[in-house]
C-alpha atoms as a printed R data frame, in Angstrom:
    type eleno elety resid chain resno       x        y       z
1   ATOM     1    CA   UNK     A     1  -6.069 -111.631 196.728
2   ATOM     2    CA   UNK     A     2  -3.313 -114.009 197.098
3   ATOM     3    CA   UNK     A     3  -0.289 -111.719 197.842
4   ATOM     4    CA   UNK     A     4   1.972 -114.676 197.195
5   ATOM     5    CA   UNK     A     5   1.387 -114.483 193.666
6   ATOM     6    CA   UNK     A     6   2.894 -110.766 193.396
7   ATOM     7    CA   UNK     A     7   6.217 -113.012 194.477
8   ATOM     8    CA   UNK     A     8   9.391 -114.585 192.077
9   ATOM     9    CA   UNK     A     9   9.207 -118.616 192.488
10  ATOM    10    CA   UNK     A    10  11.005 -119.748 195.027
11  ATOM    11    CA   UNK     A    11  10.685 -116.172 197.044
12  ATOM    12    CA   UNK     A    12   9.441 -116.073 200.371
13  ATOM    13    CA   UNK     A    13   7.849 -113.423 202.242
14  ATOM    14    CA   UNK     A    14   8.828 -111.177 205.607
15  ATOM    15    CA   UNK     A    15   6.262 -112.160 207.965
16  ATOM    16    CA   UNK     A    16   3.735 -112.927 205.624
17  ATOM    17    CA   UNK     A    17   4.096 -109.445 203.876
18  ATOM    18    CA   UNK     A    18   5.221 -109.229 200.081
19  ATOM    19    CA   UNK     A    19   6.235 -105.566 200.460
20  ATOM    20    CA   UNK     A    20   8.549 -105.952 203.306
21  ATOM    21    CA   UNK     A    21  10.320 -108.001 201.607
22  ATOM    22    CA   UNK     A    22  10.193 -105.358 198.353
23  ATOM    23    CA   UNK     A    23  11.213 -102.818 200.418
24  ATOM    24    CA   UNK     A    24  14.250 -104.676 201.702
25  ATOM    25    CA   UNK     A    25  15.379 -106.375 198.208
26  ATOM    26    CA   UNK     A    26  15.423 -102.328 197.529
27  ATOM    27    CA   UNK     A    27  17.524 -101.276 200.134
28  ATOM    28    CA   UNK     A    28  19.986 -104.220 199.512
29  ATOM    29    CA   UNK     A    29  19.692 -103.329 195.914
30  ATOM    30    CA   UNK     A    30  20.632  -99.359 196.469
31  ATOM    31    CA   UNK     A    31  23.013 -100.002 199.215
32  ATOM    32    CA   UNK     A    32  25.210 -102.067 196.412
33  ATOM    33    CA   UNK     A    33  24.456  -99.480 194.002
34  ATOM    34    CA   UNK     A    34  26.305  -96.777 196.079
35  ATOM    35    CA   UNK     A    35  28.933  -98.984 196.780
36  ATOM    36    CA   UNK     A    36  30.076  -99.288 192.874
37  ATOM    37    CA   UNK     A    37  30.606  -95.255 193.407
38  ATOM    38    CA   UNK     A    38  33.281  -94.940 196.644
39  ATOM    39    CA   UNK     A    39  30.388  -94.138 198.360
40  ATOM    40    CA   UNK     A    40  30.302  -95.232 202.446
41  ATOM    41    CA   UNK     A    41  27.008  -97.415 202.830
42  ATOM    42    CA   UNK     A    42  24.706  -95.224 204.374
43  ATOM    43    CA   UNK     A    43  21.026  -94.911 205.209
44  ATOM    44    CA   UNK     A    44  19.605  -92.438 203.015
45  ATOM    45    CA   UNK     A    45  16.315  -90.638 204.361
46  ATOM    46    CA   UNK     A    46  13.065  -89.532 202.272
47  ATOM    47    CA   UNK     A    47  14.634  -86.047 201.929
48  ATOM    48    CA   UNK     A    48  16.996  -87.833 199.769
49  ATOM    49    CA   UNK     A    49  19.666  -86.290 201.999
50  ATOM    50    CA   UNK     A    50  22.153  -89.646 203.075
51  ATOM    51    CA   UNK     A    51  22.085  -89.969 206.941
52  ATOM    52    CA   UNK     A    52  25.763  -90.936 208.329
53  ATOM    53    CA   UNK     A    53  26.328  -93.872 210.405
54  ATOM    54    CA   UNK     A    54  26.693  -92.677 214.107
55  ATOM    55    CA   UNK     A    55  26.783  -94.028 217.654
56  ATOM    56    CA   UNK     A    56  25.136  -92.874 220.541
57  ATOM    57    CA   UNK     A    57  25.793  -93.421 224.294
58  ATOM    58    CA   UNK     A    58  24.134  -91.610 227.750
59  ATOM    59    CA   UNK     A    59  26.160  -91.488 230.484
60  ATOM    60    CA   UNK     A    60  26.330  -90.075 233.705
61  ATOM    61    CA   UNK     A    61  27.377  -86.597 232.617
62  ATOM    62    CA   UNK     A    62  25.400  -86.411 229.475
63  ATOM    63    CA   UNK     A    63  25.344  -87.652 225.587
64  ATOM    64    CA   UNK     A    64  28.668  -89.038 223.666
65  ATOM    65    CA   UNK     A    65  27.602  -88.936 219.910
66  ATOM    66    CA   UNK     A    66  30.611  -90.107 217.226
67  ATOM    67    CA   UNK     A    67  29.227  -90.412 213.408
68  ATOM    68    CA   UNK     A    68  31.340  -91.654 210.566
69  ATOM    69    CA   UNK     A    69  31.886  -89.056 208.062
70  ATOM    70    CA   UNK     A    70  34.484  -90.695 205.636
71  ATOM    71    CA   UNK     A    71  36.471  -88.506 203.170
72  ATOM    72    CA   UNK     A    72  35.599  -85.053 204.787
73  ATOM    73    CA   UNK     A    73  36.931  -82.065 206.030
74  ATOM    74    CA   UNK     A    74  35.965  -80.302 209.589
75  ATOM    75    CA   UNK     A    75  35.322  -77.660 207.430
76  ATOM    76    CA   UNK     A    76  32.938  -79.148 205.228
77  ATOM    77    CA   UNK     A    77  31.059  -80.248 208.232
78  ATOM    78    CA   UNK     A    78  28.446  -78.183 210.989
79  ATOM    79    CA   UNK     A    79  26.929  -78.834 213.779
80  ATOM    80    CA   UNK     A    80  23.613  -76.857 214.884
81  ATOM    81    CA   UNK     A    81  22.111  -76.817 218.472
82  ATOM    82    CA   UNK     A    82  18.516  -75.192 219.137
83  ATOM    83    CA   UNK     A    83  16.798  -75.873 222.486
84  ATOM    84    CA   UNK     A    84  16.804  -79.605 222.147
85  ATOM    85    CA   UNK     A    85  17.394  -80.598 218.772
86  ATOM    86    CA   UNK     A    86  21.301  -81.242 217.140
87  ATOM    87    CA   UNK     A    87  21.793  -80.949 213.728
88  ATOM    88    CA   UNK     A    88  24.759  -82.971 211.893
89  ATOM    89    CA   UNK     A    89  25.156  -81.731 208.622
90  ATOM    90    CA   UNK     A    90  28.125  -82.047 206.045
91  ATOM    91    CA   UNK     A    91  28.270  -81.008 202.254
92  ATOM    92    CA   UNK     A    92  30.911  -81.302 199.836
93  ATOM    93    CA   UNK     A    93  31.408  -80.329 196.007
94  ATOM    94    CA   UNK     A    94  33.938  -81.082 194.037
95  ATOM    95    CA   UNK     A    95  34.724  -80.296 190.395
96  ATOM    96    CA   UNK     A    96  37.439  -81.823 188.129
97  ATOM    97    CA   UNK     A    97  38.321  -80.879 184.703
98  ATOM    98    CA   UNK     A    98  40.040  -82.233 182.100
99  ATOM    99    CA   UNK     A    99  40.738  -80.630 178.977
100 ATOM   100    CA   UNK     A   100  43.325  -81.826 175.934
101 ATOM   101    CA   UNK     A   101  43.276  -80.281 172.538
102 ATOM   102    CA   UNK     A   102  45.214  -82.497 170.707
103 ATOM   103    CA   UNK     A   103  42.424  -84.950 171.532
104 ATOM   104    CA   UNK     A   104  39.514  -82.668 171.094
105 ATOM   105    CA   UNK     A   105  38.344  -83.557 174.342
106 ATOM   106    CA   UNK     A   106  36.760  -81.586 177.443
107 ATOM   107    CA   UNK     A   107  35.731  -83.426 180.504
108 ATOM   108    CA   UNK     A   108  33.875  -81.877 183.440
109 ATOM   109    CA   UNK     A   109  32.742  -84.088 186.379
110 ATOM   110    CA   UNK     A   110  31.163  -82.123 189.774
111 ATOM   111    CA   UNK     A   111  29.970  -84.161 192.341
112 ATOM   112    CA   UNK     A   112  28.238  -83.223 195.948
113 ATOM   113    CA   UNK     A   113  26.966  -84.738 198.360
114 ATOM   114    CA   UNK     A   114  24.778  -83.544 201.634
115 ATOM   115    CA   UNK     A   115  24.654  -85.595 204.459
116 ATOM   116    CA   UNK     A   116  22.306  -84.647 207.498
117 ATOM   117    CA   UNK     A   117  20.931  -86.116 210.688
118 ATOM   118    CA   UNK     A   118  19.323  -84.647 213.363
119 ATOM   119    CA   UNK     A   119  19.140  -85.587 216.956
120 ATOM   120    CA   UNK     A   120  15.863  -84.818 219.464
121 ATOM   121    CA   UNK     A   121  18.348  -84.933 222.944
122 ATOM   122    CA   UNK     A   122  16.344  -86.148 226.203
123 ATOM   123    CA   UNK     A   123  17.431  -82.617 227.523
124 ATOM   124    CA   UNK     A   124  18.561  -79.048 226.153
125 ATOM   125    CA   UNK     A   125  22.380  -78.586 226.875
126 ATOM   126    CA   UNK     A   126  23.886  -75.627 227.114
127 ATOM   127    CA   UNK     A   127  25.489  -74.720 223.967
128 ATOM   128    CA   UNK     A   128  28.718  -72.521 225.218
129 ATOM   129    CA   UNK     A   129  29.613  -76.575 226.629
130 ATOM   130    CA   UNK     A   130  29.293  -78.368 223.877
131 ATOM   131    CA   UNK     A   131  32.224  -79.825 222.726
132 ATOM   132    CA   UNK     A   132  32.819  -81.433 219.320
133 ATOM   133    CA   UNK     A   133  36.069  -82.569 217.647
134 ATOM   134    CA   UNK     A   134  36.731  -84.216 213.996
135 ATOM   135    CA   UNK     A   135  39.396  -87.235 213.604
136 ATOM   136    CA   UNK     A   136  40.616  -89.275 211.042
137 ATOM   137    CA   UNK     A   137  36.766  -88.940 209.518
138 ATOM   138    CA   UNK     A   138  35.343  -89.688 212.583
139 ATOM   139    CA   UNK     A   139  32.800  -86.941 214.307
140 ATOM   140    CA   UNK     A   140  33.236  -87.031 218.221
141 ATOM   141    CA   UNK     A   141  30.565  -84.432 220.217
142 ATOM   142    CA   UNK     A   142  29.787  -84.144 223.902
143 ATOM   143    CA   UNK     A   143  26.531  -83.296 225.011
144 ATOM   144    CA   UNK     A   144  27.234  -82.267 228.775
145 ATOM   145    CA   UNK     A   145  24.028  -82.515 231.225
146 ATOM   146    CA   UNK     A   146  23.043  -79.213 232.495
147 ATOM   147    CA   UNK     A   147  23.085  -78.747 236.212
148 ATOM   148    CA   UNK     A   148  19.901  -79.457 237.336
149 ATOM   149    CA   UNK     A   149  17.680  -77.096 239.844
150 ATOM   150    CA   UNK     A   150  17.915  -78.194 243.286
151 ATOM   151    CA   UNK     A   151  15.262  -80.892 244.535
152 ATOM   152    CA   UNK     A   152  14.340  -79.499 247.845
153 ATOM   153    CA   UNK     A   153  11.393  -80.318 249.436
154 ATOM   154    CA   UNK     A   154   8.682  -77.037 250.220
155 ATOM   155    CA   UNK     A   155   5.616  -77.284 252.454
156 ATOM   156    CA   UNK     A   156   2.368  -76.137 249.958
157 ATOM   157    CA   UNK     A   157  -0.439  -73.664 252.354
158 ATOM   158    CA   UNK     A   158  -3.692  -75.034 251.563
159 ATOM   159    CA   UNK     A   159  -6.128  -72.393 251.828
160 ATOM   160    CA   UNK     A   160  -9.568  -73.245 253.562
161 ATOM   161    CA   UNK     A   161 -12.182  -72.687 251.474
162 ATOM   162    CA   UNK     A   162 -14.966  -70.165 252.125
Protein backbone atom coordinates (compact mmCIF):
# COMPACT_ATOMS: atom_id res chain seq x y z
CA UNK A 1 0.00 0.00 0.00
CA UNK A 2 1.19 3.37 -0.77
CA UNK A 3 1.08 5.14 2.67
CA UNK A 4 1.52 8.43 0.87
CA UNK A 5 -1.86 8.34 -0.34
CA UNK A 6 -3.41 8.32 3.37
CA UNK A 7 -1.61 12.05 3.17
CA UNK A 8 -3.30 15.90 2.37
CA UNK A 9 -1.50 17.23 -1.02
CA UNK A 10 1.28 18.93 -0.43
CA UNK A 11 1.91 16.97 3.14
CA UNK A 12 4.99 15.31 3.77
CA UNK A 13 5.81 12.57 5.98
CA UNK A 14 8.17 12.10 9.37
CA UNK A 15 10.72 9.80 8.23
CA UNK A 16 8.79 8.13 5.79
CA UNK A 17 5.93 7.37 8.34
CA UNK A 18 2.30 8.87 7.78
CA UNK A 19 1.37 8.33 11.44
CA UNK A 20 4.17 10.17 12.98
CA UNK A 21 3.31 12.82 11.42
CA UNK A 22 -0.67 12.16 12.58
CA UNK A 23 0.37 11.81 15.82
CA UNK A 24 2.23 15.10 15.90
CA UNK A 25 -0.44 17.30 13.80
CA UNK A 26 -2.50 15.88 17.05
CA UNK A 27 -0.43 17.00 19.65
CA UNK A 28 0.02 20.47 17.96
CA UNK A 29 -3.66 20.39 17.44
CA UNK A 30 -4.53 19.63 21.39
CA UNK A 31 -1.74 21.65 22.71
CA UNK A 32 -3.63 24.85 20.95
CA UNK A 33 -6.80 23.52 22.08
CA UNK A 34 -5.80 23.86 25.81
CA UNK A 35 -4.37 27.00 25.24
CA UNK A 36 -7.92 28.73 24.20
CA UNK A 37 -8.84 27.58 28.03
CA UNK A 38 -5.91 29.42 30.43
CA UNK A 39 -4.59 26.23 30.48
CA UNK A 40 -0.38 25.98 30.81
CA UNK A 41 0.74 23.76 27.72
CA UNK A 42 1.41 20.59 29.13
CA UNK A 43 2.08 17.00 28.15
CA UNK A 44 -0.84 15.07 28.97
CA UNK A 45 -0.22 11.18 29.58
CA UNK A 46 -2.57 8.10 28.51
CA UNK A 47 -4.11 8.24 32.02
CA UNK A 48 -5.51 11.39 30.78
CA UNK A 49 -3.96 12.90 33.91
CA UNK A 50 -1.77 16.31 32.42
CA UNK A 51 1.96 15.80 33.35
CA UNK A 52 3.61 19.33 34.49
CA UNK A 53 6.58 20.67 32.88
CA UNK A 54 9.63 20.00 35.24
CA UNK A 55 13.42 20.09 35.26
CA UNK A 56 15.72 17.72 36.49
CA UNK A 57 19.43 17.98 37.50
CA UNK A 58 22.02 15.27 39.46
CA UNK A 59 24.54 16.67 41.28
CA UNK A 60 27.06 15.81 43.59
CA UNK A 61 24.82 15.58 46.63
CA UNK A 62 21.81 14.16 44.97
CA UNK A 63 18.61 15.16 42.65
CA UNK A 64 17.30 19.00 42.22
CA UNK A 65 13.75 18.54 40.66
CA UNK A 66 11.65 22.12 40.05
CA UNK A 67 8.18 21.54 37.99
CA UNK A 68 5.96 24.36 36.89
CA UNK A 69 2.70 24.22 38.53
CA UNK A 70 1.01 27.57 37.43
CA UNK A 71 -2.07 28.90 39.33
CA UNK A 72 -1.77 26.53 42.43
CA UNK A 73 -1.65 26.41 45.93
CA UNK A 74 1.05 24.34 48.17
CA UNK A 75 -1.90 23.05 49.47
CA UNK A 76 -3.44 21.77 46.51
CA UNK A 77 -0.24 20.04 45.76
CA UNK A 78 1.61 16.46 47.33
CA UNK A 79 4.45 14.93 47.04
CA UNK A 80 4.79 10.98 47.71
CA UNK A 81 8.13 9.07 48.28
CA UNK A 82 8.18 5.07 48.39
CA UNK A 83 11.55 3.28 48.17
CA UNK A 84 12.55 4.78 44.89
CA UNK A 85 9.74 6.19 43.20
CA UNK A 86 8.44 10.24 43.74
CA UNK A 87 5.14 11.07 43.10
CA UNK A 88 4.14 14.82 42.01
CA UNK A 89 0.64 15.18 42.19
CA UNK A 90 -1.66 18.38 42.32
CA UNK A 91 -5.57 18.67 42.05
CA UNK A 92 -7.73 21.54 42.11
CA UNK A 93 -11.65 22.18 41.92
CA UNK A 94 -13.23 25.06 41.69
CA UNK A 95 -16.91 26.00 41.52
CA UNK A 96 -18.50 29.40 40.61
CA UNK A 97 -22.03 30.34 40.68
CA UNK A 98 -23.99 32.81 39.40
CA UNK A 99 -27.48 33.28 40.06
CA UNK A 100 -29.90 36.54 39.13
CA UNK A 101 -33.63 36.40 39.34
CA UNK A 102 -34.56 39.28 37.66
CA UNK A 103 -32.93 37.57 34.68
CA UNK A 104 -34.14 34.10 35.29
CA UNK A 105 -30.79 32.90 35.09
CA UNK A 106 -28.58 30.25 37.11
CA UNK A 107 -25.07 29.57 36.10
CA UNK A 108 -22.87 26.86 37.59
CA UNK A 109 -19.34 26.25 36.18
CA UNK A 110 -16.86 23.55 38.29
CA UNK A 111 -13.74 22.88 36.88
CA UNK A 112 -10.69 20.41 38.13
CA UNK A 113 -7.90 19.49 37.08
CA UNK A 114 -5.26 16.56 38.25
CA UNK A 115 -1.90 16.82 37.35
CA UNK A 116 0.61 13.87 38.16
CA UNK A 117 4.12 12.72 37.36
CA UNK A 118 6.10 10.30 38.81
CA UNK A 119 9.79 9.97 39.08
CA UNK A 120 11.87 6.32 39.19
CA UNK A 121 15.17 8.12 41.23
CA UNK A 122 18.64 6.29 40.41
CA UNK A 123 18.64 5.73 44.30
CA UNK A 124 16.10 5.58 47.37
CA UNK A 125 16.62 8.77 49.57
CA UNK A 126 15.80 8.97 52.79
CA UNK A 127 12.54 10.54 53.22
CA UNK A 128 12.94 12.45 56.82
CA UNK A 129 15.69 14.62 54.19
CA UNK A 130 13.74 15.43 51.64
CA UNK A 131 13.18 18.83 51.24
CA UNK A 132 10.56 20.49 49.02
CA UNK A 133 9.40 24.13 48.86
CA UNK A 134 6.56 25.90 46.56
CA UNK A 135 7.26 29.55 44.96
CA UNK A 136 5.58 31.82 42.90
CA UNK A 137 4.03 28.41 41.11
CA UNK A 138 7.16 26.95 40.87
CA UNK A 139 7.80 23.32 42.71
CA UNK A 140 11.50 23.18 44.07
CA UNK A 141 12.45 19.46 45.83
CA UNK A 142 15.80 18.10 46.93
CA UNK A 143 16.53 14.64 46.67
CA UNK A 144 19.70 14.34 49.04
CA UNK A 145 22.07 11.16 48.29
CA UNK A 146 22.10 8.80 51.11
CA UNK A 147 25.41 8.12 52.71
CA UNK A 148 26.71 5.32 51.15
CA UNK A 149 28.23 2.02 53.05
CA UNK A 150 31.84 2.16 53.32
CA UNK A 151 33.95 0.60 50.32
CA UNK A 152 36.56 -1.26 52.19
CA UNK A 153 38.33 -3.86 50.78
CA UNK A 154 37.91 -7.71 52.72
CA UNK A 155 40.09 -10.73 51.96
CA UNK A 156 37.34 -13.77 50.80
CA UNK A 157 38.71 -17.63 52.52
CA UNK A 158 38.45 -19.95 49.75
CA UNK A 159 37.77 -23.23 51.09
CA UNK A 160 39.69 -26.29 49.50
CA UNK A 161 37.53 -28.58 48.23
CA UNK A 162 37.25 -32.18 49.44
Amino acid sequence: MDWKSLLAPGRTTAEGDPFVALRREMDRMLEQFGRGFGLPAMATTSTGFVSPRVNVAETEKGLEISAELPGFKPEEVSLDLEGDVLTLKAERRQEREEKEEEKRYHLIERMSGSYLRRFALPFAPQSDAVQARFDNGVLHVFLPRPPEAPKGASRIAIQAGG
